[in-house]
Coordinates of C-alpha atoms (C1' of nucleotides) in Angstrom, one line a residue:
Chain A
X28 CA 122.4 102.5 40.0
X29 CA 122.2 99.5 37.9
X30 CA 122.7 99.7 34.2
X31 CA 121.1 98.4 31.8
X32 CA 122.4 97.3 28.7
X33 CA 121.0 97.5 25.1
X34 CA 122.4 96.7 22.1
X35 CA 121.0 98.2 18.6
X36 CA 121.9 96.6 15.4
X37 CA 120.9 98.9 12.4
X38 CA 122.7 100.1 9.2
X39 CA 121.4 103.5 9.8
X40 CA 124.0 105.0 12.2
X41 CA 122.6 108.0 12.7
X42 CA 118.9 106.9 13.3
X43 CA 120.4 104.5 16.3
X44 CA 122.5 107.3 17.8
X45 CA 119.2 109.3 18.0
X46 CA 118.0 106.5 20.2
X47 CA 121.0 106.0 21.9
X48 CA 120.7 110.2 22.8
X49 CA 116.7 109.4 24.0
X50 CA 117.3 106.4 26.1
X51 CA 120.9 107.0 27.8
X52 CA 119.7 110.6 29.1
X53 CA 115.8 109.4 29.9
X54 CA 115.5 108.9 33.8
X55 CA 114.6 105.6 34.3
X56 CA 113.4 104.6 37.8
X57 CA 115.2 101.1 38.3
X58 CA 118.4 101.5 35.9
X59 CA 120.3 104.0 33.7
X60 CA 121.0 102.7 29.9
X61 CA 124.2 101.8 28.9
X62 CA 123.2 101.1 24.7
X63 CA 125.6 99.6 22.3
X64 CA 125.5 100.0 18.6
X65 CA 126.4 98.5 15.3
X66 CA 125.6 98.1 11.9
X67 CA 125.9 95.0 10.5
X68 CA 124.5 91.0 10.9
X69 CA 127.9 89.9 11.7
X70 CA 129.3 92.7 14.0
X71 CA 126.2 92.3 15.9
X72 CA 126.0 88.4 16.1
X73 CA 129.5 88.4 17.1
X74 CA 128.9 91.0 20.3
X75 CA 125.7 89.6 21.2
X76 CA 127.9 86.3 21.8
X77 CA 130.5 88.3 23.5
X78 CA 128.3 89.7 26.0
X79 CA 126.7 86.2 26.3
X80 CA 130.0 84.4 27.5
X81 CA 130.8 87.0 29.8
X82 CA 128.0 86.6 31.7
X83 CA 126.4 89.7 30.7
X84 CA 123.6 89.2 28.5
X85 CA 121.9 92.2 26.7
X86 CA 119.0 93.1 28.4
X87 CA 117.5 94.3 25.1
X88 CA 118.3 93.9 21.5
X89 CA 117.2 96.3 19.1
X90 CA 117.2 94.9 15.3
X91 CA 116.6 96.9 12.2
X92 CA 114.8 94.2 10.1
X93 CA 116.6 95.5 6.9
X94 CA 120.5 94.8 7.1
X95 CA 123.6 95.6 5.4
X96 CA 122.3 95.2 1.9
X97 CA 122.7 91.8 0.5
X98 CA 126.3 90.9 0.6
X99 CA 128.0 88.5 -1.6
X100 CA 125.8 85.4 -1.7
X101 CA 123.0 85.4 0.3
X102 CA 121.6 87.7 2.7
X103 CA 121.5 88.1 6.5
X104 CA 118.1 89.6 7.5
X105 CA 117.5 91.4 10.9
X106 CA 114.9 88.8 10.7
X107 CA 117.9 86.0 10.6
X108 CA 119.7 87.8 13.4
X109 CA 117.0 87.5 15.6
X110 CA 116.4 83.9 15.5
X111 CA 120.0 83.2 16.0
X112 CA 119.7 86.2 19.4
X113 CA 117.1 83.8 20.8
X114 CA 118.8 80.9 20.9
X115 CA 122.3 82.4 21.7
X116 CA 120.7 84.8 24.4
X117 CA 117.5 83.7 25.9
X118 CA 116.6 85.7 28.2
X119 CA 117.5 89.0 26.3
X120 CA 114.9 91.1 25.0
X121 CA 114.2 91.1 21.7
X122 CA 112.5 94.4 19.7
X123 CA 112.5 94.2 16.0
X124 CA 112.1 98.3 14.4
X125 CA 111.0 98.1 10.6
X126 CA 110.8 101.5 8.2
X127 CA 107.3 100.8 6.8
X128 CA 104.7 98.3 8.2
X129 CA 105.0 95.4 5.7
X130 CA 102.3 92.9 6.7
X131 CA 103.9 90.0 5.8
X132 CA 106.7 91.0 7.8
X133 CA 105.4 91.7 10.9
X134 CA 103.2 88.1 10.4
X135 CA 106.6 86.2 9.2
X136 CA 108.7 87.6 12.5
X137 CA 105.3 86.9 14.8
X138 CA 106.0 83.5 14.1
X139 CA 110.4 82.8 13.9
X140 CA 111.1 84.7 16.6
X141 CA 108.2 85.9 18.6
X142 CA 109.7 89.3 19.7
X143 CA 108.8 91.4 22.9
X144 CA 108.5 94.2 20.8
X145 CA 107.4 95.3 17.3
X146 CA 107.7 99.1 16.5
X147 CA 107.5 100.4 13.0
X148 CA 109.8 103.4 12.6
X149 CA 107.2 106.4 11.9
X150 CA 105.7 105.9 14.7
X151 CA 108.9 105.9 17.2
X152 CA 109.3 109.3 19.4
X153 CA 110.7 109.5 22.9
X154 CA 107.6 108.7 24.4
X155 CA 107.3 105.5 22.3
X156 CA 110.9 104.4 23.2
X157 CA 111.1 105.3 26.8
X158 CA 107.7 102.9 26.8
X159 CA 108.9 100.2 25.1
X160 CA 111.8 99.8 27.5
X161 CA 109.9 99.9 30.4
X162 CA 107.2 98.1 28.6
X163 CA 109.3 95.3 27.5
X164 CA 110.8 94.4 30.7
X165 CA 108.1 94.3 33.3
X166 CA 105.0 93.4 30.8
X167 CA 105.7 92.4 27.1
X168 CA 104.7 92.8 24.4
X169 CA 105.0 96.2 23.1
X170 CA 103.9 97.0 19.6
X171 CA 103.0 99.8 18.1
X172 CA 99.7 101.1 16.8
X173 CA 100.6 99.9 12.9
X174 CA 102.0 96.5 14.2
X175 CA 99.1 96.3 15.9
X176 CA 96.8 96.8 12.9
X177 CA 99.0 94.0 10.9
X178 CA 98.4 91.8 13.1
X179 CA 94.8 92.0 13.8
X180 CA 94.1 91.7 10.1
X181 CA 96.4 88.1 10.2
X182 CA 94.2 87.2 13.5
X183 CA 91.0 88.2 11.8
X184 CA 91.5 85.5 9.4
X185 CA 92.0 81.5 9.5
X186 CA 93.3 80.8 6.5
X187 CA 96.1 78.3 6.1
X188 CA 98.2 78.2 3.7
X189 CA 101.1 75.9 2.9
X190 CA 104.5 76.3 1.3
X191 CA 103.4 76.2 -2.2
X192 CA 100.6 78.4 -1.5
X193 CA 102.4 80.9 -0.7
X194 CA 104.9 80.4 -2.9
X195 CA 102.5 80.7 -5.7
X196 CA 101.2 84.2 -4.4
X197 CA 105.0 85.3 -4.0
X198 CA 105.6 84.9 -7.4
X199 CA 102.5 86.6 -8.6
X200 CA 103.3 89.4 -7.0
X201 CA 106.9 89.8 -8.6
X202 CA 104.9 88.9 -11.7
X203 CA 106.4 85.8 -12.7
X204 CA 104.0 83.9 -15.1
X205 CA 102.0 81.0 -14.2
X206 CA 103.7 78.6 -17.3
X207 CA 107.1 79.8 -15.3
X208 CA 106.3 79.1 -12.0
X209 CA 107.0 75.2 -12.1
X210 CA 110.3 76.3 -11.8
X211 CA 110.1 77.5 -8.2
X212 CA 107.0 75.8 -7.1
X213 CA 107.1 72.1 -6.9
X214 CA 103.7 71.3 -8.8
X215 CA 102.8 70.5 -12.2
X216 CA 101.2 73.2 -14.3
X217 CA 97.8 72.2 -13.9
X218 CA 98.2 72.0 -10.2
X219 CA 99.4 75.3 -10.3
X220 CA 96.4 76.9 -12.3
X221 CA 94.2 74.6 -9.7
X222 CA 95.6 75.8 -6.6
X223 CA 95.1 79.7 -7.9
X224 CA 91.7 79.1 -8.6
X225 CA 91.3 77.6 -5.3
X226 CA 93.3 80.5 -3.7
X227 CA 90.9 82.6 -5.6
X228 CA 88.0 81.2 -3.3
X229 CA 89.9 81.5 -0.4
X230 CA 90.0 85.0 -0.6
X231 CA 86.9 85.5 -1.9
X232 CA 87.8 86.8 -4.8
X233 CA 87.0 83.7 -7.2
X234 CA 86.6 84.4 -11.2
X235 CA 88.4 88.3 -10.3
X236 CA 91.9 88.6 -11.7
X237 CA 95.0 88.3 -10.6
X238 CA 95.5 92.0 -9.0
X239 CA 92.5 91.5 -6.7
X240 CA 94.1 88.2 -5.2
X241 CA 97.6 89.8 -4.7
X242 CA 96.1 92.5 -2.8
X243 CA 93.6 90.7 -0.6
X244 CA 96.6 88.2 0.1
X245 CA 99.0 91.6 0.7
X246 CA 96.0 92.7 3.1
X247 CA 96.0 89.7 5.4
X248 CA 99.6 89.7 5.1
X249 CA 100.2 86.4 3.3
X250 CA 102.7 88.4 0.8
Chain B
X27 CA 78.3 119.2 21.6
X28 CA 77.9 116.3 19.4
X29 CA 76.5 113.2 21.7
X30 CA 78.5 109.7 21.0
X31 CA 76.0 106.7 21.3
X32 CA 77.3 103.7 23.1
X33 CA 75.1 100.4 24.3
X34 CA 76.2 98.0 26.7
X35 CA 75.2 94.5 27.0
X36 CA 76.2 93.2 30.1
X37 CA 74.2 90.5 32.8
X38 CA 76.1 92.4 35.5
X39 CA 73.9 95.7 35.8
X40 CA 76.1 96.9 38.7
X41 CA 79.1 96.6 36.3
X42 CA 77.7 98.4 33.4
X43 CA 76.3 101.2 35.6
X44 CA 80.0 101.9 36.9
X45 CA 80.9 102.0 33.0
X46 CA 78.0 104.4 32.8
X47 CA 79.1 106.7 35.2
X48 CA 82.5 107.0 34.3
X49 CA 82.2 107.8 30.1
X50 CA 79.2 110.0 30.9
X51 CA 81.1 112.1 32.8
X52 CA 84.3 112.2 31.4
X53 CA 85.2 115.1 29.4
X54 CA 85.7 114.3 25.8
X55 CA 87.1 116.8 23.1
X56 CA 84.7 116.4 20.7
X57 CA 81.4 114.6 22.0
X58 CA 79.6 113.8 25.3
X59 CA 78.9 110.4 25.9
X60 CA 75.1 109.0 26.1
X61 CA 75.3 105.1 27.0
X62 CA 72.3 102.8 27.1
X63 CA 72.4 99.6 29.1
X64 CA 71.0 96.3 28.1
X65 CA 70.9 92.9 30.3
X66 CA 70.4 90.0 27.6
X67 CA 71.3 89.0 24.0
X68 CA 67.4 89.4 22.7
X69 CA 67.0 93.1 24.7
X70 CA 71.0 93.9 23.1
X71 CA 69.9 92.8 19.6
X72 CA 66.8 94.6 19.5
X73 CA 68.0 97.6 20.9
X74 CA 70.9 97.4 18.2
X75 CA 67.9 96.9 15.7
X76 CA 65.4 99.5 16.8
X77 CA 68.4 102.6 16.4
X78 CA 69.8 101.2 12.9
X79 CA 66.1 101.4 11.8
X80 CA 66.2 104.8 13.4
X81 CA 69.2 105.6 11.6
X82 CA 70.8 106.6 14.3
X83 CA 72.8 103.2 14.9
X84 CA 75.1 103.0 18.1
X85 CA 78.7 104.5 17.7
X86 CA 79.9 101.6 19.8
X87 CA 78.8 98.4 21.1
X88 CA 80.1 96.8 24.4
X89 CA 79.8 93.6 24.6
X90 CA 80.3 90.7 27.7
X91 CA 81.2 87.5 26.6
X92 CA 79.3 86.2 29.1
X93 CA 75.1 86.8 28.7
X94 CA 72.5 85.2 30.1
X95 CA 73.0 81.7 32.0
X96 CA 72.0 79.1 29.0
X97 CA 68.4 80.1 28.6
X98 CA 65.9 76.9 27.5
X99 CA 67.4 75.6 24.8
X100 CA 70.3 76.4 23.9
X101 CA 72.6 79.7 25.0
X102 CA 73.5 82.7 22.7
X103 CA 76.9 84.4 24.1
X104 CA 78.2 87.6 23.6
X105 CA 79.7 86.4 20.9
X106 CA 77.1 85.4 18.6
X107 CA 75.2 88.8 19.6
X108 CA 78.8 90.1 18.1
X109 CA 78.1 88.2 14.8
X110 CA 74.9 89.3 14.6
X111 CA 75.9 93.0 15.3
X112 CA 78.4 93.2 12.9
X113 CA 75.8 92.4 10.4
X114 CA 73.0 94.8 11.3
X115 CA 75.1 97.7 12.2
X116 CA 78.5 97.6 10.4
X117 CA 79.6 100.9 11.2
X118 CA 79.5 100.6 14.8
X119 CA 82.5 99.7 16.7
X120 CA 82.5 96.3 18.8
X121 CA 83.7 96.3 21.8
X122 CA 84.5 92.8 24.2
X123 CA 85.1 92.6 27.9
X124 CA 85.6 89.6 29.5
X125 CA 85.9 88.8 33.0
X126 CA 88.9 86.4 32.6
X127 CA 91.7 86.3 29.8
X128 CA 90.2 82.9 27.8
X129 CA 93.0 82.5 25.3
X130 CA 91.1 80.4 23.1
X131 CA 87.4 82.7 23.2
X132 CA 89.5 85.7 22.6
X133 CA 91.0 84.1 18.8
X134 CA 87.7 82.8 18.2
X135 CA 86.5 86.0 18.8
X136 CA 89.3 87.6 16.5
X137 CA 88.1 85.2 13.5
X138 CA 84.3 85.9 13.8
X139 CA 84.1 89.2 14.7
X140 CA 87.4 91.0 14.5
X141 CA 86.2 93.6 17.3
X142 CA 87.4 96.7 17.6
X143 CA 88.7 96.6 20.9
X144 CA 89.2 93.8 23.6
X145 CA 88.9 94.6 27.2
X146 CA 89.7 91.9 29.9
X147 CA 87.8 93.2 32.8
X148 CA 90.3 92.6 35.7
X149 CA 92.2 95.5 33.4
X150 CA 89.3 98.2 33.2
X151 CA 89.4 101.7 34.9
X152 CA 88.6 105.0 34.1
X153 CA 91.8 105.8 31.8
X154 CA 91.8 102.4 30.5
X155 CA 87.6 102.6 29.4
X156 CA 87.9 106.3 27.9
X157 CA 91.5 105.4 26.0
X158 CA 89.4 102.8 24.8
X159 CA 86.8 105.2 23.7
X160 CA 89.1 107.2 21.6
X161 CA 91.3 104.9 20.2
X162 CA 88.4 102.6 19.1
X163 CA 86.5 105.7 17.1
X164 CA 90.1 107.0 15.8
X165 CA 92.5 104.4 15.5
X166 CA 91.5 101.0 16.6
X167 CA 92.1 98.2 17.2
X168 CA 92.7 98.4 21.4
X169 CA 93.8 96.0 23.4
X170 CA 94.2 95.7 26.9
X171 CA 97.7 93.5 27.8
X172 CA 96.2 90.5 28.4
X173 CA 94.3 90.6 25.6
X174 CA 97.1 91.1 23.6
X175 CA 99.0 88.4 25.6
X176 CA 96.5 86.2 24.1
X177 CA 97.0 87.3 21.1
X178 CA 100.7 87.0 21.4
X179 CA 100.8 83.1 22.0
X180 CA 98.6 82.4 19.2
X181 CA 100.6 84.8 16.2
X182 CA 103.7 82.9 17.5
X183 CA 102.6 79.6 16.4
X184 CA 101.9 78.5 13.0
X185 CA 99.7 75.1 14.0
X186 CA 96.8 74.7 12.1
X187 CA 94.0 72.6 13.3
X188 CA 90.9 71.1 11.7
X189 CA 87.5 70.8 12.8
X190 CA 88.2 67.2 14.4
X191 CA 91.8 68.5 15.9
X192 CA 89.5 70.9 17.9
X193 CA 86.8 68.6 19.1
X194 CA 89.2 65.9 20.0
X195 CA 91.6 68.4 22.2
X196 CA 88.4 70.0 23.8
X197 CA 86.5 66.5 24.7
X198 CA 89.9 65.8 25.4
X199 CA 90.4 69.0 28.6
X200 CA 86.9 68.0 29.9
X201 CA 88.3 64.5 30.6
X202 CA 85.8 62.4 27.6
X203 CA 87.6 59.3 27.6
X204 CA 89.1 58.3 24.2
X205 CA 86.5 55.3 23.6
X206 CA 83.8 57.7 23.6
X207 CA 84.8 60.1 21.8
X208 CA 83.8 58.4 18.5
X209 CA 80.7 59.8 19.5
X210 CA 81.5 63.2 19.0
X211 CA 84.8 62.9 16.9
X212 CA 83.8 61.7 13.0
X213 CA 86.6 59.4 13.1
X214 CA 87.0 55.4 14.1
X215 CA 89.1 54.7 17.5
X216 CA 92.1 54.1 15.7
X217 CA 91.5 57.2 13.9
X218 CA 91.1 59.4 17.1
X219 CA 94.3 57.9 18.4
X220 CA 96.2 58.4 15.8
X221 CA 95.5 62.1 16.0
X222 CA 95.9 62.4 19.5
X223 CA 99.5 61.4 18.7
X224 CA 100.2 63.2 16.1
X225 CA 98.8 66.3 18.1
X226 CA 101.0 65.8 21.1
X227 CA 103.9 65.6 17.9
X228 CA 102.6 68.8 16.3
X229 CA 102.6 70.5 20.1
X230 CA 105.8 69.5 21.3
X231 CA 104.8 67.1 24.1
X232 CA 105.7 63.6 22.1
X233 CA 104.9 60.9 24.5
X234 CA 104.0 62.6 27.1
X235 CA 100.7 62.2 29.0
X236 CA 97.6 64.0 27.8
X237 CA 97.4 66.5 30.5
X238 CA 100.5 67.9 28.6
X239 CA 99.2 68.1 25.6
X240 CA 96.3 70.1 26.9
X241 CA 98.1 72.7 28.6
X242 CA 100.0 73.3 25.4
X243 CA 97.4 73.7 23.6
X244 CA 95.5 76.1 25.9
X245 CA 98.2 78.2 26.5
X246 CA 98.4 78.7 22.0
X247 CA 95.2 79.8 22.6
X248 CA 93.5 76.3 20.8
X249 CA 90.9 75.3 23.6
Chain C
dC24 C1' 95.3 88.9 -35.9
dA25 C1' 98.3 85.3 -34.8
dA26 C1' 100.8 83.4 -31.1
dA27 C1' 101.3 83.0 -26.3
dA28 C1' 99.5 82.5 -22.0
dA29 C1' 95.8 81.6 -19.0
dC30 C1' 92.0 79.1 -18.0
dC31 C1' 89.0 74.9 -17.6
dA32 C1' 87.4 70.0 -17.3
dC33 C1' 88.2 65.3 -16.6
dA34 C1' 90.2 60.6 -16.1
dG35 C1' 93.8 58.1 -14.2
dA36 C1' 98.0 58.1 -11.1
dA37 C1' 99.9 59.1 -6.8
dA38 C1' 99.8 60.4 -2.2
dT39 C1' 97.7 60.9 2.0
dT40 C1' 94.4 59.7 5.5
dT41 C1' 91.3 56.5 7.6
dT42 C1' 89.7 52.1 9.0
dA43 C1' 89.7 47.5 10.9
dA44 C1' 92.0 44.0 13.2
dG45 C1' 95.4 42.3 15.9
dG46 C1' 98.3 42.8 19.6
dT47 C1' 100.9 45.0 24.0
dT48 C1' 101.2 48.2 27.7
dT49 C1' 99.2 51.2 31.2
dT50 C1' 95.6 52.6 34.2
dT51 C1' 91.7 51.8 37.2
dG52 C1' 88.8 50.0 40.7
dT53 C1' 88.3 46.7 44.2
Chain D
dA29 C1' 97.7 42.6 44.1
dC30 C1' 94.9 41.4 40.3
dA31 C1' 91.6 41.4 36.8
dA32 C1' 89.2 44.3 33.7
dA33 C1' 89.1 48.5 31.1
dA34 C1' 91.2 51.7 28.6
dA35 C1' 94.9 53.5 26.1
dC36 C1' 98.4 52.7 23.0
dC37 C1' 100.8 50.8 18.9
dT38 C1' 101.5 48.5 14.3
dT39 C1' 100.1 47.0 9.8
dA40 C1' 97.6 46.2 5.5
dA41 C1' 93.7 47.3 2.9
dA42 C1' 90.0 50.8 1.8
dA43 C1' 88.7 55.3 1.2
dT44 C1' 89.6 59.9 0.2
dT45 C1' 92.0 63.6 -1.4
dT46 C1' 95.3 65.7 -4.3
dC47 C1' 98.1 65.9 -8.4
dT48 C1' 99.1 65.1 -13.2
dG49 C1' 98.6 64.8 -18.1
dT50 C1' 95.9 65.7 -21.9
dG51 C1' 92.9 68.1 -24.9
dG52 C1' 90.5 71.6 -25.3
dT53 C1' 88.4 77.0 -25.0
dT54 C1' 89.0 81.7 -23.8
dT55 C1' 91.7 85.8 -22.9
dT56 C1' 95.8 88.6 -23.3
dT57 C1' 99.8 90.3 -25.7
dG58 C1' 102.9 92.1 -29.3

DNA sequence: CAAAAACCACAGAAATTTTAAGGTTTTTGT
DNA sequence: ACAAAAACCTTAAAATTTCTGTGGTTTTTG
């Protein structure tokens, strides 16, 4: 019977051995699961080209979206990972899981990399995993009910924002202060108060504070 | 047993009636089904009226894109019944079905009335409609896969259009030649042509014939 | 309660988009 | 195959939009 292979790349070693358990003893109909597993950006970059230049591409690539926490310098994202997978293996599968449904996320990942699958971890059993595999190979996408939820609230909306935009509402939410924020965002002051009141309209939230803008941004996962 | 009120607006009474059939006599957990049929946007909207008044408004609304051939005048779709639904009875839950998966009605649909649940009709049975029912009243959204296909291609892409973006790309697919188009378009000649190239830039299809361009953009979902 | 930060309004500067006019290339109909 | 029409392209000036700097008022903070 042909095998088919997965890799997972998570720094939780024991959540990805519980998958591994799931989908190597589940009774597939076309295939039994060979899965590999490791635990960093790097490790898994480097396998996923291994398998690429031996002719035997992944067939699905399961990435944590929060890596090996950030190692010297800057850090590697699952995120990352998977925009490199694409290009280095095409036609492999690509299923991102993430601990909590983070809006912005889910949105961000819609966008750079486009996966076949979106599951947040809570709601991942057997049933959910033996689906997506099936799911993901015959008739993509696969996401699960709260990826699904993030992103109908992005679809239900048409707002556009553009770099400093959301720049701006990044550093409100970490609280920077507006006088601060020429730093990072490349506008004069007064452009900066003049874009939040604008963002303010947006959202529908004009002449409310700042709180009310963060989360209605948060909602429609802008942040 | 509790009853759950559904109406169905739908030009194709043969359809409906199988619909009928099916949710009235399933066997729900918690509620029997009681579904009301309507063949037109004014009958739909005034029934919709008549049971908010009653204050008995429906539990769910199912809704066909497609109503009534363009009565004298001009034609009010399923969609704008949605609209208007939303607004008169917020707590039911809208349902679409649509014969066809129309990338582009399905995200205009998502920004004006963010329903519920989407059906493409090609992917209706009896599972599929009383899922539907359940996971709409519990834990919507639902979507069937083509819906969600749809869906797909547009979160993956980032474009933003304006107003005269759209017109230009749909006079564009039903073959208006570009001359005339300042007609429709609010822009000189020049200025339509310099968006038509900047549009087959923004789509990936740099000079490349129009018929490109279009199929780009239908496939995001834009016309 | 004083200092800091946020907020607001407005005029001029800067940047972007649009237009008009000129031309070349491609497509169309006969 | 050829002439006319349409599409395409470039450029400079006009129009529009956005941004900045300044001088204030109001709100928040320590």
């Amino acid at each position: 019977m042909k095998s088919l292979k997965i890799l997972a790349v998570d720094d939780h070693k024991m959540t990805m051995l519980g998958y591994k358990y799931i989908l190597e003893d589940f009774d597939f109909k076309d295939f039994k699961v060979k899965m590999d597993m490791e635990d960093s950006f790097d490790s898994g970059k480097l396998k996923i080209e291994e398998e690429v230049k031996k002719d035997s591409p992944y067939d699905i690539i399961l990435l944590d979206i929060q890596l090996s926490p950030i190692k010297e310098g800057y850090s590697r994202t699952g995120e990352d990972l998977g925009i490199i997978s694409r290009k280095i293996s095409p036609n492999s599968k690509i299923v991102f899981l993430s601990s909590f449904s983070d809006n912005y996320r889910i949105n961000s990942i819609m966008q750079t990399v486009n996966p076949e699958g979106y599951m947040v971890k809570t709601e991942i059993n057997e049933d959910a995993l033996t689906d997506m595999v099936n799911t993901v190979l015959t008739a993509p996408p696969f996401y699960t009910k709260k990826a699904l939820i993030a992103i109908r609230n992005r679809m239900s909306t048409n707002i556009h924002l553009d770099d400093n935009d959301k720049k701006l509402l990044y550093y409100l939410s970490i609280g920077t202060k507006t006088k601060d924020m020429v730093e990072f965002v490349s506008l004069s002051l007064s452009g900066i108060e003049n874009r939040k009141r604008q963002l303010k309209e947006i959202f529908g939230v004009d002449k409310e504070n700042d709180y009310k803008l963060i989360t209605a941004a948060k909602e429609k996962g802008f942040i």
